[in-house]
GROMACS .gro file of C-alpha atoms in nm:
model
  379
    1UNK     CA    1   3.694  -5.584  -6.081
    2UNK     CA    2   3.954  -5.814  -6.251
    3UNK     CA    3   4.081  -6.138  -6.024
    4UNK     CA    4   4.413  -6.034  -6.051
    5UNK     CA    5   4.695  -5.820  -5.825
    6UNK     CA    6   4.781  -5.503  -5.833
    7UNK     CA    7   5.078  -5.335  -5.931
    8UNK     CA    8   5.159  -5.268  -5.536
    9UNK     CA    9   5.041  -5.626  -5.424
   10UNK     CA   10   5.235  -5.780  -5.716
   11UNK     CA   11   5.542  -5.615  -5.576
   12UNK     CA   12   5.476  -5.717  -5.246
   13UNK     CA   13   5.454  -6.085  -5.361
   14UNK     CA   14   5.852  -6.026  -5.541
   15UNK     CA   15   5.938  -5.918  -5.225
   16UNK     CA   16   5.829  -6.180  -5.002
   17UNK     CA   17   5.919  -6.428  -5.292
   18UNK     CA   18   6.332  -6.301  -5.264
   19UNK     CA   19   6.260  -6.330  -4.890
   20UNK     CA   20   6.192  -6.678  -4.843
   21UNK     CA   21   6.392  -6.794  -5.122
   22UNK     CA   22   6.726  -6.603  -4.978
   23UNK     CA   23   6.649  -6.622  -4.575
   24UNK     CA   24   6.410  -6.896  -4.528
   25UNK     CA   25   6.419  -7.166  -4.807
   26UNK     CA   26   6.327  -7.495  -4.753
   27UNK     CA   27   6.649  -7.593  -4.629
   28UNK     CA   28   6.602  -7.382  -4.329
   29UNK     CA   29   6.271  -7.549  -4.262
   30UNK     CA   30   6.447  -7.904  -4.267
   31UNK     CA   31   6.723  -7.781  -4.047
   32UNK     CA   32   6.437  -7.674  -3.751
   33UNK     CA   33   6.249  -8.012  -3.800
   34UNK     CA   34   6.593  -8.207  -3.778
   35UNK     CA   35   6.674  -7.977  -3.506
   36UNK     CA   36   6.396  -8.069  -3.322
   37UNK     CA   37   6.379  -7.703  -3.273
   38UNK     CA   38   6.168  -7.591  -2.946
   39UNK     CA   39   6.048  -7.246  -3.074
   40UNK     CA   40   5.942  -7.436  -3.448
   41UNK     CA   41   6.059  -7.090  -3.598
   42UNK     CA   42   6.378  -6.885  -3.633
   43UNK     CA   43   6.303  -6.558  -3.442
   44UNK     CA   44   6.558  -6.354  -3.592
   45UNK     CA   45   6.391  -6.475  -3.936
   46UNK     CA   46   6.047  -6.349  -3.794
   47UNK     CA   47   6.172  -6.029  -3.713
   48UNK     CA   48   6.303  -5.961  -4.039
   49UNK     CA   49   5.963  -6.010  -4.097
   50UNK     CA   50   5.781  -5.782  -3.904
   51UNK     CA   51   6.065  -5.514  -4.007
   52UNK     CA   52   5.978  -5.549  -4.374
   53UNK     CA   53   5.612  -5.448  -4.279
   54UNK     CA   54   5.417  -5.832  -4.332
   55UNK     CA   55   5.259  -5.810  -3.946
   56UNK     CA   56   5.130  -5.476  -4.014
   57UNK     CA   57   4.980  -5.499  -4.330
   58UNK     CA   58   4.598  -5.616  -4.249
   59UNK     CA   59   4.574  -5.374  -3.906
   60UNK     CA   60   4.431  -4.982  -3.928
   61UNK     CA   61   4.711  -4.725  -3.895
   62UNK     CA   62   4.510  -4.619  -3.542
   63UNK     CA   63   4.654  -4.936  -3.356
   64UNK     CA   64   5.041  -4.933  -3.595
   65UNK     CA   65   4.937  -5.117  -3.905
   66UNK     CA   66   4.968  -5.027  -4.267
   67UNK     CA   67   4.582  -5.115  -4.396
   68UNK     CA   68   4.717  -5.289  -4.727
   69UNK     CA   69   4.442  -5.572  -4.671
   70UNK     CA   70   4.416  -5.941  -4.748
   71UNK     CA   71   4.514  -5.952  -5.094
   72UNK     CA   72   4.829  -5.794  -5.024
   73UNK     CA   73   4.901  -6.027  -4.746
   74UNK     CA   74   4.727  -6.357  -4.913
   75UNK     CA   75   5.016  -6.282  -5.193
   76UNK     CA   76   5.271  -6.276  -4.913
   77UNK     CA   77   5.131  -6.636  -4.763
   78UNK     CA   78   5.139  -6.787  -5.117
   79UNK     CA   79   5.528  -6.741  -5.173
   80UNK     CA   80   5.576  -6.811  -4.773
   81UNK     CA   81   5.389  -7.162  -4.872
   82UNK     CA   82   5.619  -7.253  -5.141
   83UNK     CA   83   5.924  -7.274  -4.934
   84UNK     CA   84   5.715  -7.424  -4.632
   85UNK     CA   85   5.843  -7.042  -4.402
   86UNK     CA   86   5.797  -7.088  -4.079
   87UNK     CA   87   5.652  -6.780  -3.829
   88UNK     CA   88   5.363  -6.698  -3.617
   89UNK     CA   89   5.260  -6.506  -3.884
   90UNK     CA   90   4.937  -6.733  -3.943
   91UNK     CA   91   4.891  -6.781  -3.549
   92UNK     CA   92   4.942  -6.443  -3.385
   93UNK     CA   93   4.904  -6.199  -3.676
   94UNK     CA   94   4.648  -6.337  -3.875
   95UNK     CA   95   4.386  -6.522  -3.594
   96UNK     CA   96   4.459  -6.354  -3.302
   97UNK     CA   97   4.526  -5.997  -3.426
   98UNK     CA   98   4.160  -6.002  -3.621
   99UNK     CA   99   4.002  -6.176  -3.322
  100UNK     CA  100   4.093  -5.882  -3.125
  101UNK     CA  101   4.011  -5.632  -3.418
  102UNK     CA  102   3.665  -5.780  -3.389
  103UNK     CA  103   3.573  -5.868  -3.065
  104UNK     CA  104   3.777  -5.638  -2.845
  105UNK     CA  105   3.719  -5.289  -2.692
  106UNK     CA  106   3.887  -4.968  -2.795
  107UNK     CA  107   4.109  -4.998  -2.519
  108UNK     CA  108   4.230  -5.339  -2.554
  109UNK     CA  109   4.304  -5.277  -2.918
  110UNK     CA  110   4.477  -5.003  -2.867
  111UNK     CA  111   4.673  -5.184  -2.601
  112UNK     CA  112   4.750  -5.540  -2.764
  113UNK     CA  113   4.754  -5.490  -3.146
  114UNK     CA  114   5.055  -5.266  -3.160
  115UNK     CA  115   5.240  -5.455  -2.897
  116UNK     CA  116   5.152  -5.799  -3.202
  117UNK     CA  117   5.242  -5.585  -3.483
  118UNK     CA  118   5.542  -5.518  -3.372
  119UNK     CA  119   5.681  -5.839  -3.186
  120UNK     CA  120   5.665  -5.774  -2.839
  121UNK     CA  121   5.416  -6.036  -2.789
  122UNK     CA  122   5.291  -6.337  -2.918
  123UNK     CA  123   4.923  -6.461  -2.907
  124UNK     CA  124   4.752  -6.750  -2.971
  125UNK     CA  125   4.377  -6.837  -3.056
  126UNK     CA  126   4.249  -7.166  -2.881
  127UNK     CA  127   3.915  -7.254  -3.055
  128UNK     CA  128   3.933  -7.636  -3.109
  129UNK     CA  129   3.873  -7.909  -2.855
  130UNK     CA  130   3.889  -8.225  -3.055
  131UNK     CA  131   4.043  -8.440  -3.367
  132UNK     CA  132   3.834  -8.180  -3.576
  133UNK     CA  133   3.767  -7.832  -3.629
  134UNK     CA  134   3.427  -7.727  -3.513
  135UNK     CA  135   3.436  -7.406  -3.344
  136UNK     CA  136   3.071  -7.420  -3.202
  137UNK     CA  137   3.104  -7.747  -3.020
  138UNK     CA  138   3.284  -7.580  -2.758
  139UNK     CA  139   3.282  -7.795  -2.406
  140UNK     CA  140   3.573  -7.539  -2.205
  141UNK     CA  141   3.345  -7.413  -1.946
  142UNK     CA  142   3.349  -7.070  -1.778
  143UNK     CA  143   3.174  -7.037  -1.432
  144UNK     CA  144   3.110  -6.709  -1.275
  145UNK     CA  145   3.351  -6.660  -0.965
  146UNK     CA  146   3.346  -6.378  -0.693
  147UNK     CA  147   3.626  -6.251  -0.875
  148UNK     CA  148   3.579  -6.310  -1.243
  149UNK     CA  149   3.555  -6.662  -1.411
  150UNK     CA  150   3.726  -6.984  -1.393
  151UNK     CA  151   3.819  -7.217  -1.659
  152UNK     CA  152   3.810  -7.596  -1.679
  153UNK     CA  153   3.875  -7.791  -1.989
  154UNK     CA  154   4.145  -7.831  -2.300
  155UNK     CA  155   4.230  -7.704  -2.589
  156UNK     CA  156   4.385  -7.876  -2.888
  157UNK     CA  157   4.600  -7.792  -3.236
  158UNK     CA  158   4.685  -7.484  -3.084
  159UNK     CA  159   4.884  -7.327  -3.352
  160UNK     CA  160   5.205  -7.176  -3.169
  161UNK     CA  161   5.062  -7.246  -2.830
  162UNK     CA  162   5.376  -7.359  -2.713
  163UNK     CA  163   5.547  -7.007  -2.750
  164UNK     CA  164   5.272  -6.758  -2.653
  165UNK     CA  165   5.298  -6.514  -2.414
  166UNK     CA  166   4.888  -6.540  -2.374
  167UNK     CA  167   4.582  -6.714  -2.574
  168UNK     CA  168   4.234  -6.593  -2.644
  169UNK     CA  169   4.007  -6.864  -2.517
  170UNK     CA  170   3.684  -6.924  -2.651
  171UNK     CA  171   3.469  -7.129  -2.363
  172UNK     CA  172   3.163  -7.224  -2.310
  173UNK     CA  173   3.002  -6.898  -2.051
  174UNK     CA  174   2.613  -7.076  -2.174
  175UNK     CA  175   2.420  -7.289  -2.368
  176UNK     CA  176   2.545  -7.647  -2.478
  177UNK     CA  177   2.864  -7.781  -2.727
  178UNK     CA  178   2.697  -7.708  -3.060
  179UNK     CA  179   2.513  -7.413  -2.985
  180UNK     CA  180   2.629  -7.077  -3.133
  181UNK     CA  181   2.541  -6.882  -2.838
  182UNK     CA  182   2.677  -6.876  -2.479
  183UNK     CA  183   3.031  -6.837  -2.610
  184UNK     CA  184   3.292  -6.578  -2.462
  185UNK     CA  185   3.671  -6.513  -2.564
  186UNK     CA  186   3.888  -6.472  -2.226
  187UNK     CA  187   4.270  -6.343  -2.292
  188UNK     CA  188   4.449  -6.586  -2.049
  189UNK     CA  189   4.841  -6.524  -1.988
  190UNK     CA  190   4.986  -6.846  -2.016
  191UNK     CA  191   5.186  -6.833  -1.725
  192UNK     CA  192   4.924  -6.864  -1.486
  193UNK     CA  193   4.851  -7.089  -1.194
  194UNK     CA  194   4.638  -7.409  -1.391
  195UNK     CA  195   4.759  -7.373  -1.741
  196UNK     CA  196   4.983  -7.712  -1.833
  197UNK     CA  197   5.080  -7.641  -2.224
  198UNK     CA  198   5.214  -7.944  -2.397
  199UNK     CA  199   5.398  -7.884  -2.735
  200UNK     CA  200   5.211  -8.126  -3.056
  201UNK     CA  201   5.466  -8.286  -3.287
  202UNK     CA  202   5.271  -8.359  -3.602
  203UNK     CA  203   5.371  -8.479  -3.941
  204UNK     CA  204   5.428  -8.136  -4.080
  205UNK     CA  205   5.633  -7.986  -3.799
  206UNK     CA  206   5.460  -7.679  -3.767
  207UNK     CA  207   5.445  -7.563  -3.417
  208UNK     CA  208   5.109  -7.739  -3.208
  209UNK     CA  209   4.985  -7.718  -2.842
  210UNK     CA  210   4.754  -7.874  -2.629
  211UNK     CA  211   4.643  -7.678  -2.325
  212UNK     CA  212   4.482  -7.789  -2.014
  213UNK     CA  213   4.261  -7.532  -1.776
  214UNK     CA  214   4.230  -7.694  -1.438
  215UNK     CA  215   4.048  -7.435  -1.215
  216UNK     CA  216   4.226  -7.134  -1.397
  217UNK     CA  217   4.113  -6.790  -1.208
  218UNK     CA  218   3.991  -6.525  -1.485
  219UNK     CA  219   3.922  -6.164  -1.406
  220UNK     CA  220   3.639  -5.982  -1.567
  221UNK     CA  221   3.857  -5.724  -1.733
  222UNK     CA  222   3.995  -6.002  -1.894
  223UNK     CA  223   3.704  -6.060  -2.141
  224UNK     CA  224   3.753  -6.009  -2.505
  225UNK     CA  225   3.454  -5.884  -2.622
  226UNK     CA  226   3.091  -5.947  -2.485
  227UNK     CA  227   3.001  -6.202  -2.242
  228UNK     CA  228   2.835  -6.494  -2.450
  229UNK     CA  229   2.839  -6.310  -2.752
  230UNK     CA  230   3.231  -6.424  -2.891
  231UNK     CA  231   3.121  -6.681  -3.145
  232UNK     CA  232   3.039  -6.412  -3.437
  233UNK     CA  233   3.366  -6.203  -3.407
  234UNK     CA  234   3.578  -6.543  -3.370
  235UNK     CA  235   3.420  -6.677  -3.710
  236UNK     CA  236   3.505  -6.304  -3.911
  237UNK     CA  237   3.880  -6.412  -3.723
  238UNK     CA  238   3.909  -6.752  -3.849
  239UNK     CA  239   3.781  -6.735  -4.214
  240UNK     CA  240   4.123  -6.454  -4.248
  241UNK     CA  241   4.275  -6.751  -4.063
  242UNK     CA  242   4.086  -6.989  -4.363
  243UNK     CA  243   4.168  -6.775  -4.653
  244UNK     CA  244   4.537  -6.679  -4.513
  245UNK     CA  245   4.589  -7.090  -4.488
  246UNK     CA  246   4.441  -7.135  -4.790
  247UNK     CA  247   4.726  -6.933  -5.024
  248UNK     CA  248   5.004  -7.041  -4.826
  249UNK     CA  249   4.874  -7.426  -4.928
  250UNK     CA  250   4.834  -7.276  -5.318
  251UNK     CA  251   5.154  -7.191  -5.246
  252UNK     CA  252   5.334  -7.499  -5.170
  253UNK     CA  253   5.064  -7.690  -5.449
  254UNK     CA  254   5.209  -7.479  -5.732
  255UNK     CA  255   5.636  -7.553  -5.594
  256UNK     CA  256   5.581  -7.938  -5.589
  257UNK     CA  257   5.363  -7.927  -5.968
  258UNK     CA  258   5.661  -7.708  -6.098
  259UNK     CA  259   5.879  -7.950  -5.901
  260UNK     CA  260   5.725  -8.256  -6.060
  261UNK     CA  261   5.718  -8.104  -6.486
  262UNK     CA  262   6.063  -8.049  -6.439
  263UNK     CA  263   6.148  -8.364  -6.341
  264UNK     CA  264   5.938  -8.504  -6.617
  265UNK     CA  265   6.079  -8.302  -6.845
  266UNK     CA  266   6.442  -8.459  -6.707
  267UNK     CA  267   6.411  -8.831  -6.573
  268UNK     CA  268   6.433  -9.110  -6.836
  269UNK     CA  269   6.282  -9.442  -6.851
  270UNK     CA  270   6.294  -9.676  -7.149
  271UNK     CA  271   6.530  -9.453  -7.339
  272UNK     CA  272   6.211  -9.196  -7.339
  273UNK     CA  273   6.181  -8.926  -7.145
  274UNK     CA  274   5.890  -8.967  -6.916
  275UNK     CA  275   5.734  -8.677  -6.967
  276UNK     CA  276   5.646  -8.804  -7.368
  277UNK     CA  277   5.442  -9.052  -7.220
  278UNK     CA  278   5.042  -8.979  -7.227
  279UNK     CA  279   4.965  -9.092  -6.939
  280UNK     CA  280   5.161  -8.879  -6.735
  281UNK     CA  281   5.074  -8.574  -6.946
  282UNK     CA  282   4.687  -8.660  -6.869
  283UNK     CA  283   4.767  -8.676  -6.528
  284UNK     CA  284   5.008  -8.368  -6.546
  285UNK     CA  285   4.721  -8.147  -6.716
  286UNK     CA  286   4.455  -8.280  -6.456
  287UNK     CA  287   4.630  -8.114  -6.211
  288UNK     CA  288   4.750  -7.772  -6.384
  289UNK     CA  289   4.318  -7.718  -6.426
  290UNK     CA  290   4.263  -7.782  -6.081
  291UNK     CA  291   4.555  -7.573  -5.973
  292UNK     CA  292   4.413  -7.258  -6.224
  293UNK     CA  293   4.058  -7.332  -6.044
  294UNK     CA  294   4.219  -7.273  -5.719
  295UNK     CA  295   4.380  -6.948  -5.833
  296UNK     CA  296   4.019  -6.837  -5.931
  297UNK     CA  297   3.860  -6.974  -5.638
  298UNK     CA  298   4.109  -6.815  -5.426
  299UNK     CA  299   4.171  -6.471  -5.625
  300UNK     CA  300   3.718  -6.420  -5.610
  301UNK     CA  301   3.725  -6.501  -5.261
  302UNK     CA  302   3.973  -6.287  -5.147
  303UNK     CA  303   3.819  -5.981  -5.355
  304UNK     CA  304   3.481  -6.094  -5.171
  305UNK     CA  305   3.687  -6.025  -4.852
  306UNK     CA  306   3.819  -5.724  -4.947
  307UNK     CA  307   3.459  -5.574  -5.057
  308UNK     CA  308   3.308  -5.737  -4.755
  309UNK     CA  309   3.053  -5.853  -5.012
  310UNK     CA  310   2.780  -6.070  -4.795
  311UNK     CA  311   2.841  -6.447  -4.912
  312UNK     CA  312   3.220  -6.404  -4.841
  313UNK     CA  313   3.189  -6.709  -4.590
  314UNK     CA  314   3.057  -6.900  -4.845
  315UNK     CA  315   3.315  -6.810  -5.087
  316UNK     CA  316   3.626  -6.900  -4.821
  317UNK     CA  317   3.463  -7.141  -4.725
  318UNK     CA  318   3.486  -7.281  -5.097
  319UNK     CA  319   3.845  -7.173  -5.132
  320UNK     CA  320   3.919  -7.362  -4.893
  321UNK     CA  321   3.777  -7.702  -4.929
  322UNK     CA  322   3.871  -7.693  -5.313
  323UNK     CA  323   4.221  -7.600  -5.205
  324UNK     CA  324   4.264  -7.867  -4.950
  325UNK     CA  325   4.143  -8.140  -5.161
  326UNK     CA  326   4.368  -8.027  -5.449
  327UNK     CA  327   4.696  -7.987  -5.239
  328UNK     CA  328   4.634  -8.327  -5.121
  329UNK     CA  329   4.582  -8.504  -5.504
  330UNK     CA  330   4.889  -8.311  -5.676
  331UNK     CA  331   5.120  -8.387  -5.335
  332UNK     CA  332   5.040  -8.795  -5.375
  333UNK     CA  333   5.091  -8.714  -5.779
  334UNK     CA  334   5.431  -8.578  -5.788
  335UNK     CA  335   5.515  -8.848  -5.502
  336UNK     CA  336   5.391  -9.092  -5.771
  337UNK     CA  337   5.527  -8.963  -6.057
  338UNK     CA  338   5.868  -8.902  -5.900
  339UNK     CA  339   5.907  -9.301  -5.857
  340UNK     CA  340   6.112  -9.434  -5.581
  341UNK     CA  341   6.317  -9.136  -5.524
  342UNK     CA  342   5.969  -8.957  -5.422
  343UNK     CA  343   5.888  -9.171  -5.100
  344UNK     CA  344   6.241  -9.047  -4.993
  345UNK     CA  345   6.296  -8.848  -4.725
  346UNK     CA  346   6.615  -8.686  -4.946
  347UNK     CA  347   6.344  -8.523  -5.169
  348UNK     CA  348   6.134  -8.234  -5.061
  349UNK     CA  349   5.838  -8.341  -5.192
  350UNK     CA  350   5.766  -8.562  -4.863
  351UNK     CA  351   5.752  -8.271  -4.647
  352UNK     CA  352   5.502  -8.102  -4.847
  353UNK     CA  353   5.331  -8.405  -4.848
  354UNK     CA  354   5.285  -8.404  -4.471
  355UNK     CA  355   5.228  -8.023  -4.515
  356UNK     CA  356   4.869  -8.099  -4.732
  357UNK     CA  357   4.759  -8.313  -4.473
  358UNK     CA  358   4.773  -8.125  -4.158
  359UNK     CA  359   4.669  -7.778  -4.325
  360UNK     CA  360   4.387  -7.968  -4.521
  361UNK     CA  361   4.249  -8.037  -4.170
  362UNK     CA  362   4.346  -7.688  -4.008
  363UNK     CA  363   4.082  -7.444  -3.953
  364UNK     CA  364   3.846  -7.686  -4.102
  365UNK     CA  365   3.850  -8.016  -4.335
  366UNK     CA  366   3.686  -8.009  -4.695
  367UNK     CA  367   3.379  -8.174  -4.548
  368UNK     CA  368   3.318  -7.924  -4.296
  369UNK     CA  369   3.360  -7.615  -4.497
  370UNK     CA  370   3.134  -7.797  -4.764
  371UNK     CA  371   2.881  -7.835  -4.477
  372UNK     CA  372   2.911  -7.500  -4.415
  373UNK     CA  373   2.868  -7.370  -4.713
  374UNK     CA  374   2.540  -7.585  -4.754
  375UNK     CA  375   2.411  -7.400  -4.435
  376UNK     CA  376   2.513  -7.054  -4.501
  377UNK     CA  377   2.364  -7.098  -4.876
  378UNK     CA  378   2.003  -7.200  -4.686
  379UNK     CA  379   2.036  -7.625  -4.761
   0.00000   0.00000   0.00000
């Protein structure tokens, strides 16, 4: 099968390309970070969104979705990435929506994925505890009440925490932090009696909470899935979450390179344009082969997804190490090679900057997915 869209998914990518170039462009992201906006997204802009059929597109037409799958979508996140959109889109459609695809029951499904699809509510997945993503070493405890299960513990880099309506929990129901087992998913609403949510400003102004369970009362209906059994369905939920990430940071790489040869093409130094010097061409073509490996990388892994071919962890896991690390080298190159101008706050470059280094970190840092990929692969 060739690593390449379709003529359907290629349109889709045009559209969402005209869409965040003509209602969200970059300027629109400055104005919520200068805003200090308290939603960290423009709801009229994500509704336009669901309306043109993006929150649908991954979901089974049984519970309202359109079953276009994750190429479709990943070609969506790409274009979203190089105007730095922002929406839930990553936080309730992508994580949350497949968490419950895969861990919940018929019912609950049918209840809570056409009410996502669609707007009505948003959800957020709570998985990590710490400075870094390890979804295993879990400490949240659950403890068996009379009428369900109570919850003590935190929750950290909550992605849209601070606007849900309720969160899937993963705690601790057995076992110790580190072990695979003993893990449950819990929807929580976030309005009840214990929760304290406390919005996360980071460098790259994309919305963050940190929650705090003190003696929060569960019911039993409540649970997502199996009791101790959540850990499996929550990994097939975060590596769409990885891959998903992963194209809207290819996204953004690709703006700021095309960004940067233009400017090289225009700035002059020493009568010369600076783009006739070698050095910066070396530099310049070191980056357009790492940005064509991370198309590759990125185009095989998603048709691994789509085929549900067996090593797709591996493969996403790949993606999205090789993607992080790359993001990261061409945003401190085209800060470089723009000069003084490029440490500015004027130019745009800075805020995808600060965009490489918190996604290279969410869902997982190069050194943990190339950990993981050791283990899966038998090392």
């Amino acid at each position: 099968m060739a690593l390449a869209f379709n003529e359907e998914q290629r349109s889709l990518k045009d559209t969402a390309k005209d869409f965040a170039s003509s209602r969200s462009p970059i300027e629109a992201f400055r104005k919520l970070r200068d805003e200090k906006d308290e939603t960290g997204f423009n709801p009229e802009i994500w509704s336009e969104m669901i309306e043109l059929g993006w929150s649908g597109m991954t979901f089974p037409e049984a519970y309202g979705g359109f079953d276009f799958g994750f190429m479709g979508l990943a070609g969506c996140m790409e274009e979203f990435g190089r105007t730095l959109v922002a929406s839930p889109l990553l936080s309730s459609i992508v994580l949350s929506g497949s968490t419950i695809l895969f861990a919940g029951n018929e019912a609950q499904k049918t209840t809570l994925l056409p009410r996502i699809i669609s707007g009505e509510i948003l959800i957020a997945l709570a998985c990590d505890e710490g400075l870094h993503h390890h979804p295993a070493r879990m400490e949240l405890e659950a403890h068996e009440s009379e009428n369900g299960y109570i919850l003590n513990g935190k929750k950290t880099m909550v992605v849209d925490g601070h606007v849900a309506d309720k969160l899937i929990v993963a705690a601790r129901t057995a076992g110790y932090p580190g072990d695979e087992s003993g893990i449950t998913l819990f929807l929580v609403d976030t309005k009840k009696k214990g929760i304290t949510t406390r919005r996360t400003h980071l460098i790259d102004s994309r919305g963050y909470a940190r929650i705090d369970f003190d003696h929060v009362e569960i019911s039993a209906e409540d649970i997502l899935g199996e009791v101790n059994n959540g850990f499996e369905p929550l990994v097939q939920a975060l590596d769409r979450g990885r891959i998903c990430l992963a194209a809207e940071m290819f996204g953004g790489m690709q703006e700021i390179f095309e960004r940067t040869i233009d400017y090289l093409k225009e700035r002059k130094q020493f009568g010369h344009i600076i783009g006739e010097f070698q050095a910066l061409q070396h530099r310049a073509a070191h980056m357009y082969t790492l940005i064509e490996m991370c198309r590759s990388s990125l185009m095989n892994s998603l048709n691994a997804l789509e085929n549900n071919a067996e090593n797709h962890p591996q493969l996403i896991s790949g993606t999205k190490a090789l993607i992080s690390e790359t993001y990261e080298l061409v945003s401190n190159e085209a800060v470089q090679m723009h000069g003084g101008i490029g440490v500015t706050d004027e130019l745009d470059i800075g805020l995808f900057l600060k965009r490489a280094r918190v996604s290279a970190e969410l869902l997982g840092s190069a050194s943990f997915h190339y950990d993981r990929y050791a283990t899966l692969e038998g090392f």
